[in-house]
mmCIF file of C-alpha atoms and ligand atoms in Angstrom:
data_model
loop_
_atom_site.group_PDB
_atom_site.id
_atom_site.type_symbol
_atom_site.label_atom_id
_atom_site.label_comp_id
_atom_site.label_asym_id
_atom_site.label_seq_id
_atom_site.Cartn_x
_atom_site.Cartn_y
_atom_site.Cartn_z
ATOM 1 C CA MET M 24 37.167 196.756 23.136
ATOM 2 C CA LYS M 25 35.450 199.979 22.053
ATOM 3 C CA ALA M 26 35.604 201.395 25.613
ATOM 4 C CA LEU M 27 39.273 200.464 25.816
ATOM 5 C CA LYS M 28 39.937 202.220 22.522
ATOM 6 C CA LYS M 29 38.158 205.341 23.673
ATOM 7 C CA ALA M 30 40.046 205.349 26.956
ATOM 8 C CA SER M 31 43.427 205.058 25.239
ATOM 9 C CA ILE M 32 42.620 207.821 22.770
ATOM 10 C CA LEU M 33 41.575 210.096 25.635
ATOM 11 C CA MET M 34 44.709 209.254 27.594
ATOM 12 C CA LEU M 35 46.834 209.905 24.540
ATOM 13 C CA ALA M 36 45.119 213.236 23.922
ATOM 14 C CA ALA M 37 45.596 214.240 27.553
ATOM 15 C CA GLY M 38 49.273 213.331 27.347
ATOM 16 C CA ILE M 39 49.718 215.396 24.219
ATOM 17 C CA VAL M 40 47.818 218.426 25.531
ATOM 18 C CA LEU M 41 49.692 218.473 28.806
ATOM 19 C CA GLY M 42 52.972 217.731 27.070
ATOM 20 C CA CYS M 43 53.669 214.838 29.385
ATOM 21 C CA SER M 44 54.400 211.186 28.800
ATOM 22 C CA LEU M 45 51.912 208.454 29.602
ATOM 23 C CA LEU M 46 54.326 205.960 31.008
ATOM 24 C CA SER M 47 57.595 207.638 31.847
ATOM 25 C CA GLY M 48 56.739 209.078 35.178
ATOM 26 C CA GLY M 49 53.443 210.681 34.189
ATOM 27 C CA CYS M 50 52.349 214.316 34.357
ATOM 28 C CA GLY M 51 54.000 216.623 36.775
ATOM 29 C CA MET M 52 57.174 214.578 36.931
ATOM 30 C CA LYS M 53 59.988 215.768 34.760
ATOM 31 C CA SER M 54 60.884 213.374 31.980
ATOM 32 C CA GLU M 55 63.815 213.986 29.686
ATOM 33 C CA LYS M 56 62.755 211.409 27.160
ATOM 34 C CA ARG M 57 60.774 212.055 24.030
ATOM 35 C CA ILE M 58 58.008 209.468 23.799
ATOM 36 C CA VAL M 59 57.781 208.045 20.277
ATOM 37 C CA ARG M 60 54.371 206.563 19.569
ATOM 38 C CA ILE M 61 53.597 203.934 16.948
ATOM 39 C CA ALA M 62 50.108 202.683 16.083
ATOM 40 C CA HIS M 63 49.180 199.580 14.133
ATOM 41 C CA SER M 64 46.232 197.260 13.483
ATOM 42 C CA GLN M 65 47.581 193.836 14.340
ATOM 43 C CA SER M 66 47.781 191.767 17.520
ATOM 44 C CA GLU M 67 50.845 191.480 19.728
ATOM 45 C CA THR M 68 51.803 188.088 18.269
ATOM 46 C CA HIS M 69 51.652 189.236 14.626
ATOM 47 C CA PRO M 70 54.964 189.419 12.654
ATOM 48 C CA GLU M 71 54.541 193.190 12.332
ATOM 49 C CA HIS M 72 54.310 193.707 16.061
ATOM 50 C CA LEU M 73 57.407 191.525 16.536
ATOM 51 C CA GLY M 74 59.194 193.602 13.898
ATOM 52 C CA LEU M 75 58.205 196.792 15.689
ATOM 53 C CA LEU M 76 59.550 195.417 18.978
ATOM 54 C CA LYS M 77 62.936 195.198 17.225
ATOM 55 C CA PHE M 78 62.516 198.807 16.091
ATOM 56 C CA LYS M 79 61.863 199.844 19.683
ATOM 57 C CA GLU M 80 64.736 197.741 21.001
ATOM 58 C CA TYR M 81 67.259 199.152 18.530
ATOM 59 C CA ILE M 82 66.291 202.760 19.164
ATOM 60 C CA GLU M 83 66.276 202.368 22.914
ATOM 61 C CA GLU M 84 69.609 200.500 22.855
ATOM 62 C CA ASN M 85 71.233 203.261 20.845
ATOM 63 C CA LEU M 86 69.316 206.359 21.874
ATOM 64 C CA GLY M 87 67.668 205.226 25.089
ATOM 65 C CA ASP M 88 68.675 208.393 26.918
ATOM 66 C CA LYS M 89 66.571 210.437 24.499
ATOM 67 C CA TYR M 90 63.664 208.287 23.298
ATOM 68 C CA GLU M 91 61.175 205.825 24.650
ATOM 69 C CA VAL M 92 59.170 203.966 21.999
ATOM 70 C CA GLN M 93 55.572 203.019 22.781
ATOM 71 C CA ILE M 94 53.650 200.669 20.498
ATOM 72 C CA TYR M 95 49.839 200.737 20.311
ATOM 73 C CA PRO M 96 48.559 197.529 18.620
ATOM 74 C CA ASN M 97 45.054 196.263 17.748
ATOM 75 C CA GLU M 98 43.739 199.524 16.241
ATOM 76 C CA LEU M 99 43.763 200.893 19.814
ATOM 77 C CA LEU M 100 44.207 204.397 18.434
ATOM 78 C CA GLY M 101 41.841 203.833 15.503
ATOM 79 C CA GLY M 102 41.619 202.150 12.103
ATOM 80 C CA GLN M 103 44.251 202.813 9.453
ATOM 81 C CA THR M 104 42.510 205.740 7.735
ATOM 82 C CA LYS M 105 42.200 207.389 11.159
ATOM 83 C CA VAL M 106 45.744 206.823 12.404
ATOM 84 C CA ILE M 107 47.289 208.027 9.173
ATOM 85 C CA GLU M 108 45.685 211.400 9.948
ATOM 86 C CA LEU M 109 47.172 211.287 13.439
ATOM 87 C CA ALA M 110 50.607 210.700 11.910
ATOM 88 C CA GLN M 111 50.007 213.524 9.479
ATOM 89 C CA THR M 112 49.321 216.053 12.202
ATOM 90 C CA GLY M 113 52.064 214.678 14.452
ATOM 91 C CA ALA M 114 49.655 213.520 17.180
ATOM 92 C CA ILE M 115 51.512 210.226 16.848
ATOM 93 C CA ASP M 116 54.905 209.748 15.246
ATOM 94 C CA PHE M 117 54.604 206.480 13.306
ATOM 95 C CA VAL M 118 51.854 204.286 11.937
ATOM 96 C CA LEU M 119 51.905 201.004 10.110
ATOM 97 C CA VAL M 120 49.327 200.838 7.336
ATOM 98 C CA GLY M 121 48.582 199.071 4.077
ATOM 99 C CA THR M 122 49.506 201.092 0.968
ATOM 100 C CA PRO M 123 45.830 201.528 -0.083
ATOM 101 C CA ASN M 124 45.569 204.031 2.770
ATOM 102 C CA LEU M 125 48.183 206.217 1.093
ATOM 103 C CA GLU M 126 46.404 206.414 -2.277
ATOM 104 C CA ASN M 127 44.503 209.531 -1.240
ATOM 105 C CA PHE M 128 47.766 211.309 -0.485
ATOM 106 C CA ALA M 129 49.931 210.137 -3.409
ATOM 107 C CA ASP M 130 48.283 208.257 -6.248
ATOM 108 C CA VAL M 131 51.469 206.377 -7.173
ATOM 109 C CA TYR M 132 50.479 203.957 -4.387
ATOM 110 C CA GLU M 133 47.479 202.828 -6.466
ATOM 111 C CA VAL M 134 49.838 200.573 -8.354
ATOM 112 C CA PHE M 135 49.874 198.078 -5.463
ATOM 113 C CA SER M 136 46.099 197.691 -5.695
ATOM 114 C CA MET M 137 46.341 196.352 -9.253
ATOM 115 C CA PRO M 138 45.281 192.733 -9.426
ATOM 116 C CA TYR M 139 48.092 190.382 -10.438
ATOM 117 C CA LEU M 140 50.716 193.130 -10.473
ATOM 118 C CA PHE M 141 53.596 190.974 -9.235
ATOM 119 C CA THR M 142 54.077 187.656 -11.001
ATOM 120 C CA SER M 143 56.048 186.028 -8.191
ATOM 121 C CA GLU M 144 56.850 186.517 -4.526
ATOM 122 C CA GLU M 145 60.514 186.812 -5.482
ATOM 123 C CA ALA M 146 59.776 189.762 -7.768
ATOM 124 C CA TYR M 147 57.645 191.394 -5.067
ATOM 125 C CA HIS M 148 60.367 191.087 -2.444
ATOM 126 C CA SER M 149 63.039 192.223 -4.850
ATOM 127 C CA VAL M 150 61.129 195.424 -5.715
ATOM 128 C CA MET M 151 60.307 196.224 -2.105
ATOM 129 C CA ASN M 152 63.778 195.409 -0.784
ATOM 130 C CA ASP M 153 65.383 197.805 -3.264
ATOM 131 C CA VAL M 154 65.714 200.575 -0.707
ATOM 132 C CA ASP M 155 67.285 203.067 -3.144
ATOM 133 C CA TYR M 156 64.594 202.708 -5.774
ATOM 134 C CA MET M 157 61.770 202.831 -3.255
ATOM 135 C CA GLN M 158 63.059 206.099 -1.744
ATOM 136 C CA GLN M 159 61.602 208.089 -4.639
ATOM 137 C CA VAL M 160 58.228 206.441 -4.064
ATOM 138 C CA TYR M 161 58.425 206.990 -0.316
ATOM 139 C CA ARG M 162 59.070 210.704 -0.805
ATOM 140 C CA SER M 163 55.823 211.110 -2.718
ATOM 141 C CA THR M 164 53.840 211.891 0.444
ATOM 142 C CA ASP M 165 56.187 214.655 1.655
ATOM 143 C CA GLU M 166 53.623 217.314 0.867
ATOM 144 C CA ALA M 167 51.069 215.478 2.969
ATOM 145 C CA GLY M 168 53.456 215.677 5.924
ATOM 146 C CA PHE M 169 54.640 212.090 6.245
ATOM 147 C CA GLN M 170 57.099 209.670 4.706
ATOM 148 C CA VAL M 171 57.447 205.902 4.458
ATOM 149 C CA LEU M 172 60.530 204.446 6.149
ATOM 150 C CA THR M 173 60.246 200.800 5.259
ATOM 151 C CA TRP M 174 57.900 198.034 4.130
ATOM 152 C CA TYR M 175 56.560 194.855 5.729
ATOM 153 C CA ASN M 176 55.412 191.731 3.968
ATOM 154 C CA ALA M 177 51.667 191.234 4.146
ATOM 155 C CA GLY M 178 51.634 188.120 1.975
ATOM 156 C CA THR M 179 49.359 187.307 -0.918
ATOM 157 C CA ARG M 180 45.682 188.205 -0.806
ATOM 158 C CA SER M 181 42.852 185.878 -1.828
ATOM 159 C CA PHE M 182 39.094 185.789 -1.263
ATOM 160 C CA TYR M 183 37.563 184.009 1.723
ATOM 161 C CA SER M 184 33.900 183.684 2.470
ATOM 162 C CA LYS M 185 31.016 181.871 4.110
ATOM 163 C CA THR M 186 30.245 180.000 0.894
ATOM 164 C CA PRO M 187 32.836 178.281 -1.311
ATOM 165 C CA VAL M 188 34.310 180.167 -4.261
ATOM 166 C CA HIS M 189 35.666 177.986 -7.077
ATOM 167 C CA THR M 190 35.396 180.311 -10.069
ATOM 168 C CA PRO M 191 34.841 184.058 -10.535
ATOM 169 C CA ASP M 192 31.162 183.261 -11.139
ATOM 170 C CA ASP M 193 30.863 182.240 -7.497
ATOM 171 C CA LEU M 194 31.837 185.780 -6.494
ATOM 172 C CA LYS M 195 28.880 187.281 -8.320
ATOM 173 C CA GLY M 196 26.791 189.308 -5.918
ATOM 174 C CA LEU M 197 28.868 188.432 -2.859
ATOM 175 C CA LYS M 198 29.526 191.402 -0.596
ATOM 176 C CA MET M 199 33.238 191.347 0.009
ATOM 177 C CA ARG M 200 35.106 193.650 2.346
ATOM 178 C CA VAL M 201 38.094 195.501 0.860
ATOM 179 C CA GLN M 202 40.544 198.053 2.206
ATOM 180 C CA GLN M 203 39.317 201.647 2.161
ATOM 181 C CA SER M 204 40.536 202.947 -1.190
ATOM 182 C CA PRO M 205 38.863 203.529 -4.570
ATOM 183 C CA ALA M 206 41.366 201.252 -6.323
ATOM 184 C CA SER M 207 40.596 198.405 -3.904
ATOM 185 C CA VAL M 208 36.885 198.886 -4.556
ATOM 186 C CA ASN M 209 37.412 198.835 -8.340
ATOM 187 C CA MET M 210 39.591 195.758 -8.121
ATOM 188 C CA CYS M 211 36.945 193.830 -6.179
ATOM 189 C CA ASN M 212 34.059 194.946 -8.383
ATOM 190 C CA ALA M 213 36.025 193.932 -11.467
ATOM 191 C CA PHE M 214 35.951 190.358 -10.140
ATOM 192 C CA GLY M 215 32.159 190.584 -10.110
ATOM 193 C CA ALA M 216 31.763 190.867 -6.345
ATOM 194 C CA ALA M 217 30.195 193.833 -4.543
ATOM 195 C CA ALA M 218 32.991 195.681 -2.762
ATOM 196 C CA SER M 219 32.341 196.814 0.772
ATOM 197 C CA PRO M 220 35.153 199.007 2.122
ATOM 198 C CA MET M 221 35.576 199.102 5.893
ATOM 199 C CA SER M 222 38.341 199.153 8.449
ATOM 200 C CA PHE M 223 40.119 195.913 9.243
ATOM 201 C CA GLY M 224 38.963 195.795 12.853
ATOM 202 C CA GLU M 225 35.304 195.687 11.797
ATOM 203 C CA VAL M 226 35.585 192.696 9.466
ATOM 204 C CA TYR M 227 35.088 189.856 11.971
ATOM 205 C CA THR M 228 31.775 191.154 13.287
ATOM 206 C CA ALA M 229 30.590 192.180 9.829
ATOM 207 C CA ILE M 230 31.073 188.614 8.535
ATOM 208 C CA GLN M 231 29.615 187.109 11.695
ATOM 209 C CA GLN M 232 26.494 189.261 11.474
ATOM 210 C CA GLY M 233 26.051 188.701 7.755
ATOM 211 C CA VAL M 234 26.653 192.354 6.840
ATOM 212 C CA ILE M 235 29.210 191.020 4.359
ATOM 213 C CA ASP M 236 29.742 187.555 2.870
ATOM 214 C CA GLY M 237 33.498 187.547 3.176
ATOM 215 C CA ALA M 238 36.677 189.479 2.565
ATOM 216 C CA GLU M 239 40.071 189.146 0.917
ATOM 217 C CA ASN M 240 43.369 188.916 2.703
ATOM 218 C CA ASN M 241 46.366 186.725 3.525
ATOM 219 C CA GLU M 242 45.997 183.529 5.571
ATOM 220 C CA LEU M 243 47.017 185.202 8.841
ATOM 221 C CA ALA M 244 43.713 187.069 8.813
ATOM 222 C CA LEU M 245 42.048 183.680 9.363
ATOM 223 C CA THR M 246 44.050 182.841 12.477
ATOM 224 C CA ASN M 247 45.652 185.939 13.979
ATOM 225 C CA ASN M 248 42.504 187.981 13.379
ATOM 226 C CA LYS M 249 40.233 184.945 13.837
ATOM 227 C CA HIS M 250 38.270 185.466 10.602
ATOM 228 C CA GLY M 251 38.486 181.688 10.055
ATOM 229 C CA GLU M 252 35.942 181.306 12.855
ATOM 230 C CA VAL M 253 33.296 183.002 10.728
ATOM 231 C CA ALA M 254 34.406 182.349 7.114
ATOM 232 C CA LYS M 255 35.175 178.716 6.345
ATOM 233 C CA TYR M 256 36.262 178.844 2.693
ATOM 234 C CA TYR M 257 39.520 180.332 1.457
ATOM 235 C CA ALA M 258 39.977 180.343 -2.351
ATOM 236 C CA TYR M 259 43.588 180.568 -3.513
ATOM 237 C CA ASN M 260 42.965 183.017 -6.358
ATOM 238 C CA LYS M 261 45.998 185.098 -5.209
ATOM 239 C CA HIS M 262 44.979 188.435 -6.704
ATOM 240 C CA GLN M 263 47.345 190.817 -4.902
ATOM 241 C CA MET M 264 50.520 191.274 -2.903
ATOM 242 C CA VAL M 265 49.895 194.555 -1.110
ATOM 243 C CA PRO M 266 52.708 195.731 1.152
ATOM 244 C CA ASP M 267 52.295 197.356 4.529
ATOM 245 C CA VAL M 268 54.489 200.360 5.259
ATOM 246 C CA LEU M 269 55.870 202.118 8.305
ATOM 247 C CA VAL M 270 54.995 205.794 7.974
ATOM 248 C CA GLY M 271 56.644 208.556 9.996
ATOM 249 C CA ASN M 272 55.547 212.143 10.613
ATOM 250 C CA LEU M 273 57.796 214.263 8.408
ATOM 251 C CA LYS M 274 58.395 217.066 10.908
ATOM 252 C CA PHE M 275 59.501 214.538 13.467
ATOM 253 C CA LEU M 276 61.869 212.856 11.009
ATOM 254 C CA GLN M 277 63.259 216.154 9.773
ATOM 255 C CA GLY M 278 63.718 217.369 13.335
ATOM 256 C CA LEU M 279 66.088 214.496 14.146
ATOM 257 C CA SER M 280 69.829 215.074 14.096
ATOM 258 C CA GLU M 281 71.634 213.303 11.271
ATOM 259 C CA GLU M 282 72.951 210.637 13.648
ATOM 260 C CA ASP M 283 69.581 210.012 15.246
ATOM 261 C CA TYR M 284 67.891 209.890 11.845
ATOM 262 C CA LEU M 285 70.325 207.177 10.779
ATOM 263 C CA ILE M 286 69.510 205.131 13.869
ATOM 264 C CA PHE M 287 65.787 205.413 13.108
ATOM 265 C CA GLN M 288 66.450 204.313 9.524
ATOM 266 C CA GLU M 289 68.549 201.369 10.664
ATOM 267 C CA ALA M 290 65.910 200.429 13.219
ATOM 268 C CA ALA M 291 63.297 200.435 10.452
ATOM 269 C CA LEU M 292 65.352 198.101 8.246
ATOM 270 C CA ILE M 293 66.071 195.779 11.172
ATOM 271 C CA SER M 294 62.363 195.634 11.945
ATOM 272 C CA THR M 295 61.652 194.656 8.332
ATOM 273 C CA GLU M 296 64.217 191.837 8.478
ATOM 274 C CA GLU M 297 62.585 190.497 11.612
ATOM 275 C CA GLU M 298 59.098 190.813 10.182
ATOM 276 C CA LEU M 299 60.021 188.936 7.011
ATOM 277 C CA ILE M 300 61.484 186.040 8.990
ATOM 278 C CA GLU M 301 58.484 185.873 11.317
ATOM 279 C CA TRP M 302 56.140 186.114 8.367
ATOM 280 C CA GLU M 303 57.506 182.975 6.722
ATOM 281 C CA LYS M 304 57.188 181.030 9.969
ATOM 282 C CA GLN M 305 53.744 182.247 10.884
ATOM 283 C CA ILE M 306 52.158 181.928 7.467
ATOM 284 C CA GLU M 307 52.916 178.195 7.380
ATOM 285 C CA GLU M 308 51.524 177.751 10.885
ATOM 286 C CA ALA M 309 48.463 179.813 9.976
ATOM 287 C CA LYS M 310 47.545 177.495 7.106
ATOM 288 C CA GLU M 311 47.782 174.444 9.352
ATOM 289 C CA THR M 312 45.866 176.021 12.206
ATOM 290 C CA ALA M 313 43.141 177.334 9.941
ATOM 291 C CA GLU M 314 42.683 173.960 8.263
ATOM 292 C CA ASN M 315 43.129 171.586 11.182
ATOM 293 C CA ASP M 316 41.860 173.533 14.180
ATOM 294 C CA MET M 317 39.379 175.956 12.662
ATOM 295 C CA GLY M 318 37.960 173.796 9.896
ATOM 296 C CA VAL M 319 38.712 176.216 7.080
ATOM 297 C CA GLU M 320 38.723 174.627 3.630
ATOM 298 C CA PHE M 321 41.458 175.898 1.308
ATOM 299 C CA ILE M 322 40.324 175.732 -2.289
ATOM 300 C CA ASP M 323 42.853 175.496 -5.125
ATOM 301 C CA VAL M 324 41.199 177.398 -7.931
ATOM 302 C CA ASP M 325 42.157 177.877 -11.580
ATOM 303 C CA VAL M 326 43.915 181.219 -11.113
ATOM 304 C CA GLN M 327 43.851 181.915 -14.852
ATOM 305 C CA LEU M 328 40.045 182.251 -14.753
ATOM 306 C CA PHE M 329 40.389 184.974 -12.134
ATOM 307 C CA LYS M 330 43.158 186.689 -14.118
ATOM 308 C CA ASP M 331 40.994 186.670 -17.230
ATOM 309 C CA LYS M 332 38.135 188.251 -15.338
ATOM 310 C CA VAL M 333 40.221 191.335 -14.472
ATOM 311 C CA ALA M 334 42.375 191.361 -17.603
ATOM 312 C CA ASN M 335 41.586 194.988 -18.461
ATOM 313 C CA VAL M 336 42.099 196.463 -15.033
ATOM 314 C CA GLN M 337 45.846 197.095 -15.287
ATOM 315 C CA ASN M 338 45.482 198.930 -18.596
ATOM 316 C CA ASP M 339 42.502 200.935 -17.397
ATOM 317 C CA MET M 340 44.411 202.012 -14.318
ATOM 318 C CA LEU M 341 47.459 202.996 -16.367
ATOM 319 C CA THR M 342 45.284 205.093 -18.662
ATOM 320 C CA GLU M 343 43.601 206.847 -15.782
ATOM 321 C CA ASN M 344 46.628 207.468 -13.600
ATOM 322 C CA GLU M 345 49.871 208.496 -15.266
ATOM 323 C CA SER M 346 51.771 208.641 -11.991
ATOM 324 C CA ILE M 347 51.840 204.865 -11.614
ATOM 325 C CA ARG M 348 53.552 204.345 -14.989
ATOM 326 C CA ASP M 349 57.213 204.469 -13.905
ATOM 327 C CA LEU M 350 56.810 202.204 -10.931
ATOM 328 C CA TYR M 351 54.624 199.858 -12.981
ATOM 329 C CA ASP M 352 57.259 199.582 -15.724
ATOM 330 C CA HIS M 353 59.955 199.034 -13.137
ATOM 331 C CA ILE M 354 57.915 196.222 -11.565
ATOM 332 C CA GLN M 355 57.379 194.624 -14.990
ATOM 333 C CA GLU M 356 61.141 194.551 -15.550
ATOM 334 C CA ILE M 357 61.710 192.867 -12.224
ATOM 335 C CA ASN M 358 58.829 190.444 -12.887
ATOM 336 C CA GLU M 359 60.539 189.495 -16.128
ATOM 337 C CA THR M 360 63.834 188.619 -14.438
ATOM 338 C CA TYR M 361 62.072 186.119 -12.181
ATOM 339 C CA LEU M 362 60.012 184.362 -14.843
ATOM 340 C CA ASP M 363 61.351 180.923 -15.649
ATOM 341 C CA ALA M 364 62.013 179.924 -19.253
ATOM 342 C CA SER M 365 58.605 178.303 -19.857
ATOM 343 C CA GLU M 366 56.777 181.300 -18.426
ATOM 344 C CA LYS M 367 58.873 183.631 -20.591
ATOM 345 C CA SER M 368 57.875 181.846 -23.776
ATOM 346 C CA GLU M 369 54.198 181.875 -22.665
ATOM 347 C CA ALA M 370 54.431 185.600 -21.933
ATOM 348 C CA SER M 371 55.951 186.366 -25.321
ATOM 349 C CA LYS M 372 53.181 184.351 -27.031
ATOM 350 C CA GLU M 373 50.580 186.382 -25.160
ATOM 351 C CA GLU M 374 52.226 189.636 -26.277
ATOM 352 C CA LYS M 375 52.007 188.538 -29.943
HETATM 353 C C1 GCU O 23 46.506 192.938 6.168
HETATM 354 C C2 GCU O 23 47.501 194.018 6.288
HETATM 355 C C3 GCU O 23 46.923 195.193 7.063
HETATM 356 C C4 GCU O 23 45.642 195.615 6.454
HETATM 357 C C5 GCU O 23 44.706 194.466 6.375
HETATM 358 C C6 GCU O 23 43.411 194.906 5.739
HETATM 359 O O1 GCU O 23 46.280 192.355 7.420
HETATM 360 O O2 GCU O 23 48.638 193.540 6.948
HETATM 361 O O3 GCU O 23 47.777 196.279 7.078
HETATM 362 O O4 GCU O 23 45.043 196.581 7.222
HETATM 363 O O5 GCU O 23 45.292 193.435 5.645
HETATM 364 O O6 GCU O 23 42.912 194.216 4.883
HETATM 365 O O7 GCU O 23 42.901 195.958 6.120
#
């Protein structure tokens, strides 16, 4: 895998240096088409890859005389912190990453690392599907040289490990892998675990070799990324819904004609629609496969105990980072509209 990665990075670099495409005829042969490269971390059966195939299809159907879209899955061009730099410099045009990777470039993205930020999946989807509202957030990385085009659902994250976790006490001292951002580290430590940030592609081996005791992610990580082979306990503590985003190099986007830009935007939204549909299908299958074929035990925990453990984190984060305030308040409003009557009365009691 490592050798393959190295080879593809070298090939990519050679293509860029020589100004020629890798697949459309190769060096020396004249190619009219601009190769558009997209990198992501997931396998070719993952909902995100299927969404990106729709992106490619739509662009090539509408602008096939000008662009050929090439998708590099499986961290072939590097982990997410690496590829975001490639998208920043324009070495590749698009990358699909989790929002924690954007925190270093625009700290508004820290909001998504807050534990228990969204109170329902409906609220989460409603916020993320509000394209107009999200535009102002997506523009926050302009100075860094890239912009988000759309989001993809990456489900709800919970802890999974080699030993069962029933209460926050069971997390004490466990080394748990988190995404590579300070807010992710703080979130995990607040639960009492010892956060170990590393890239997604390294997690399987790290659990297998005992470098870490587990990680936290959605259920697809167990099956699509095979983590269920090495971690047999998945505790439904549901601490986060962290979106993935499709990020484009800003110069590339700004260099498009108005018509072409619109097609890219439409392609992005179509890819999201596809991803969301695939997600729902695959997440159900993943639970069954993990339980029945891989022997993973799903543990229904008392979520309130986990919420209590990190009760101060949201306030601490708001105090430390003013730039998350607007988006946070907006999310609270949307949360409120999806609470049912009993939850509303509970929430108002808690406020008093
Ligand atoms: C999910 C998410 C990825 C992210 C990964 C991680 O799989 O979709 O974008 O990289 O979690 O925990 O690193």
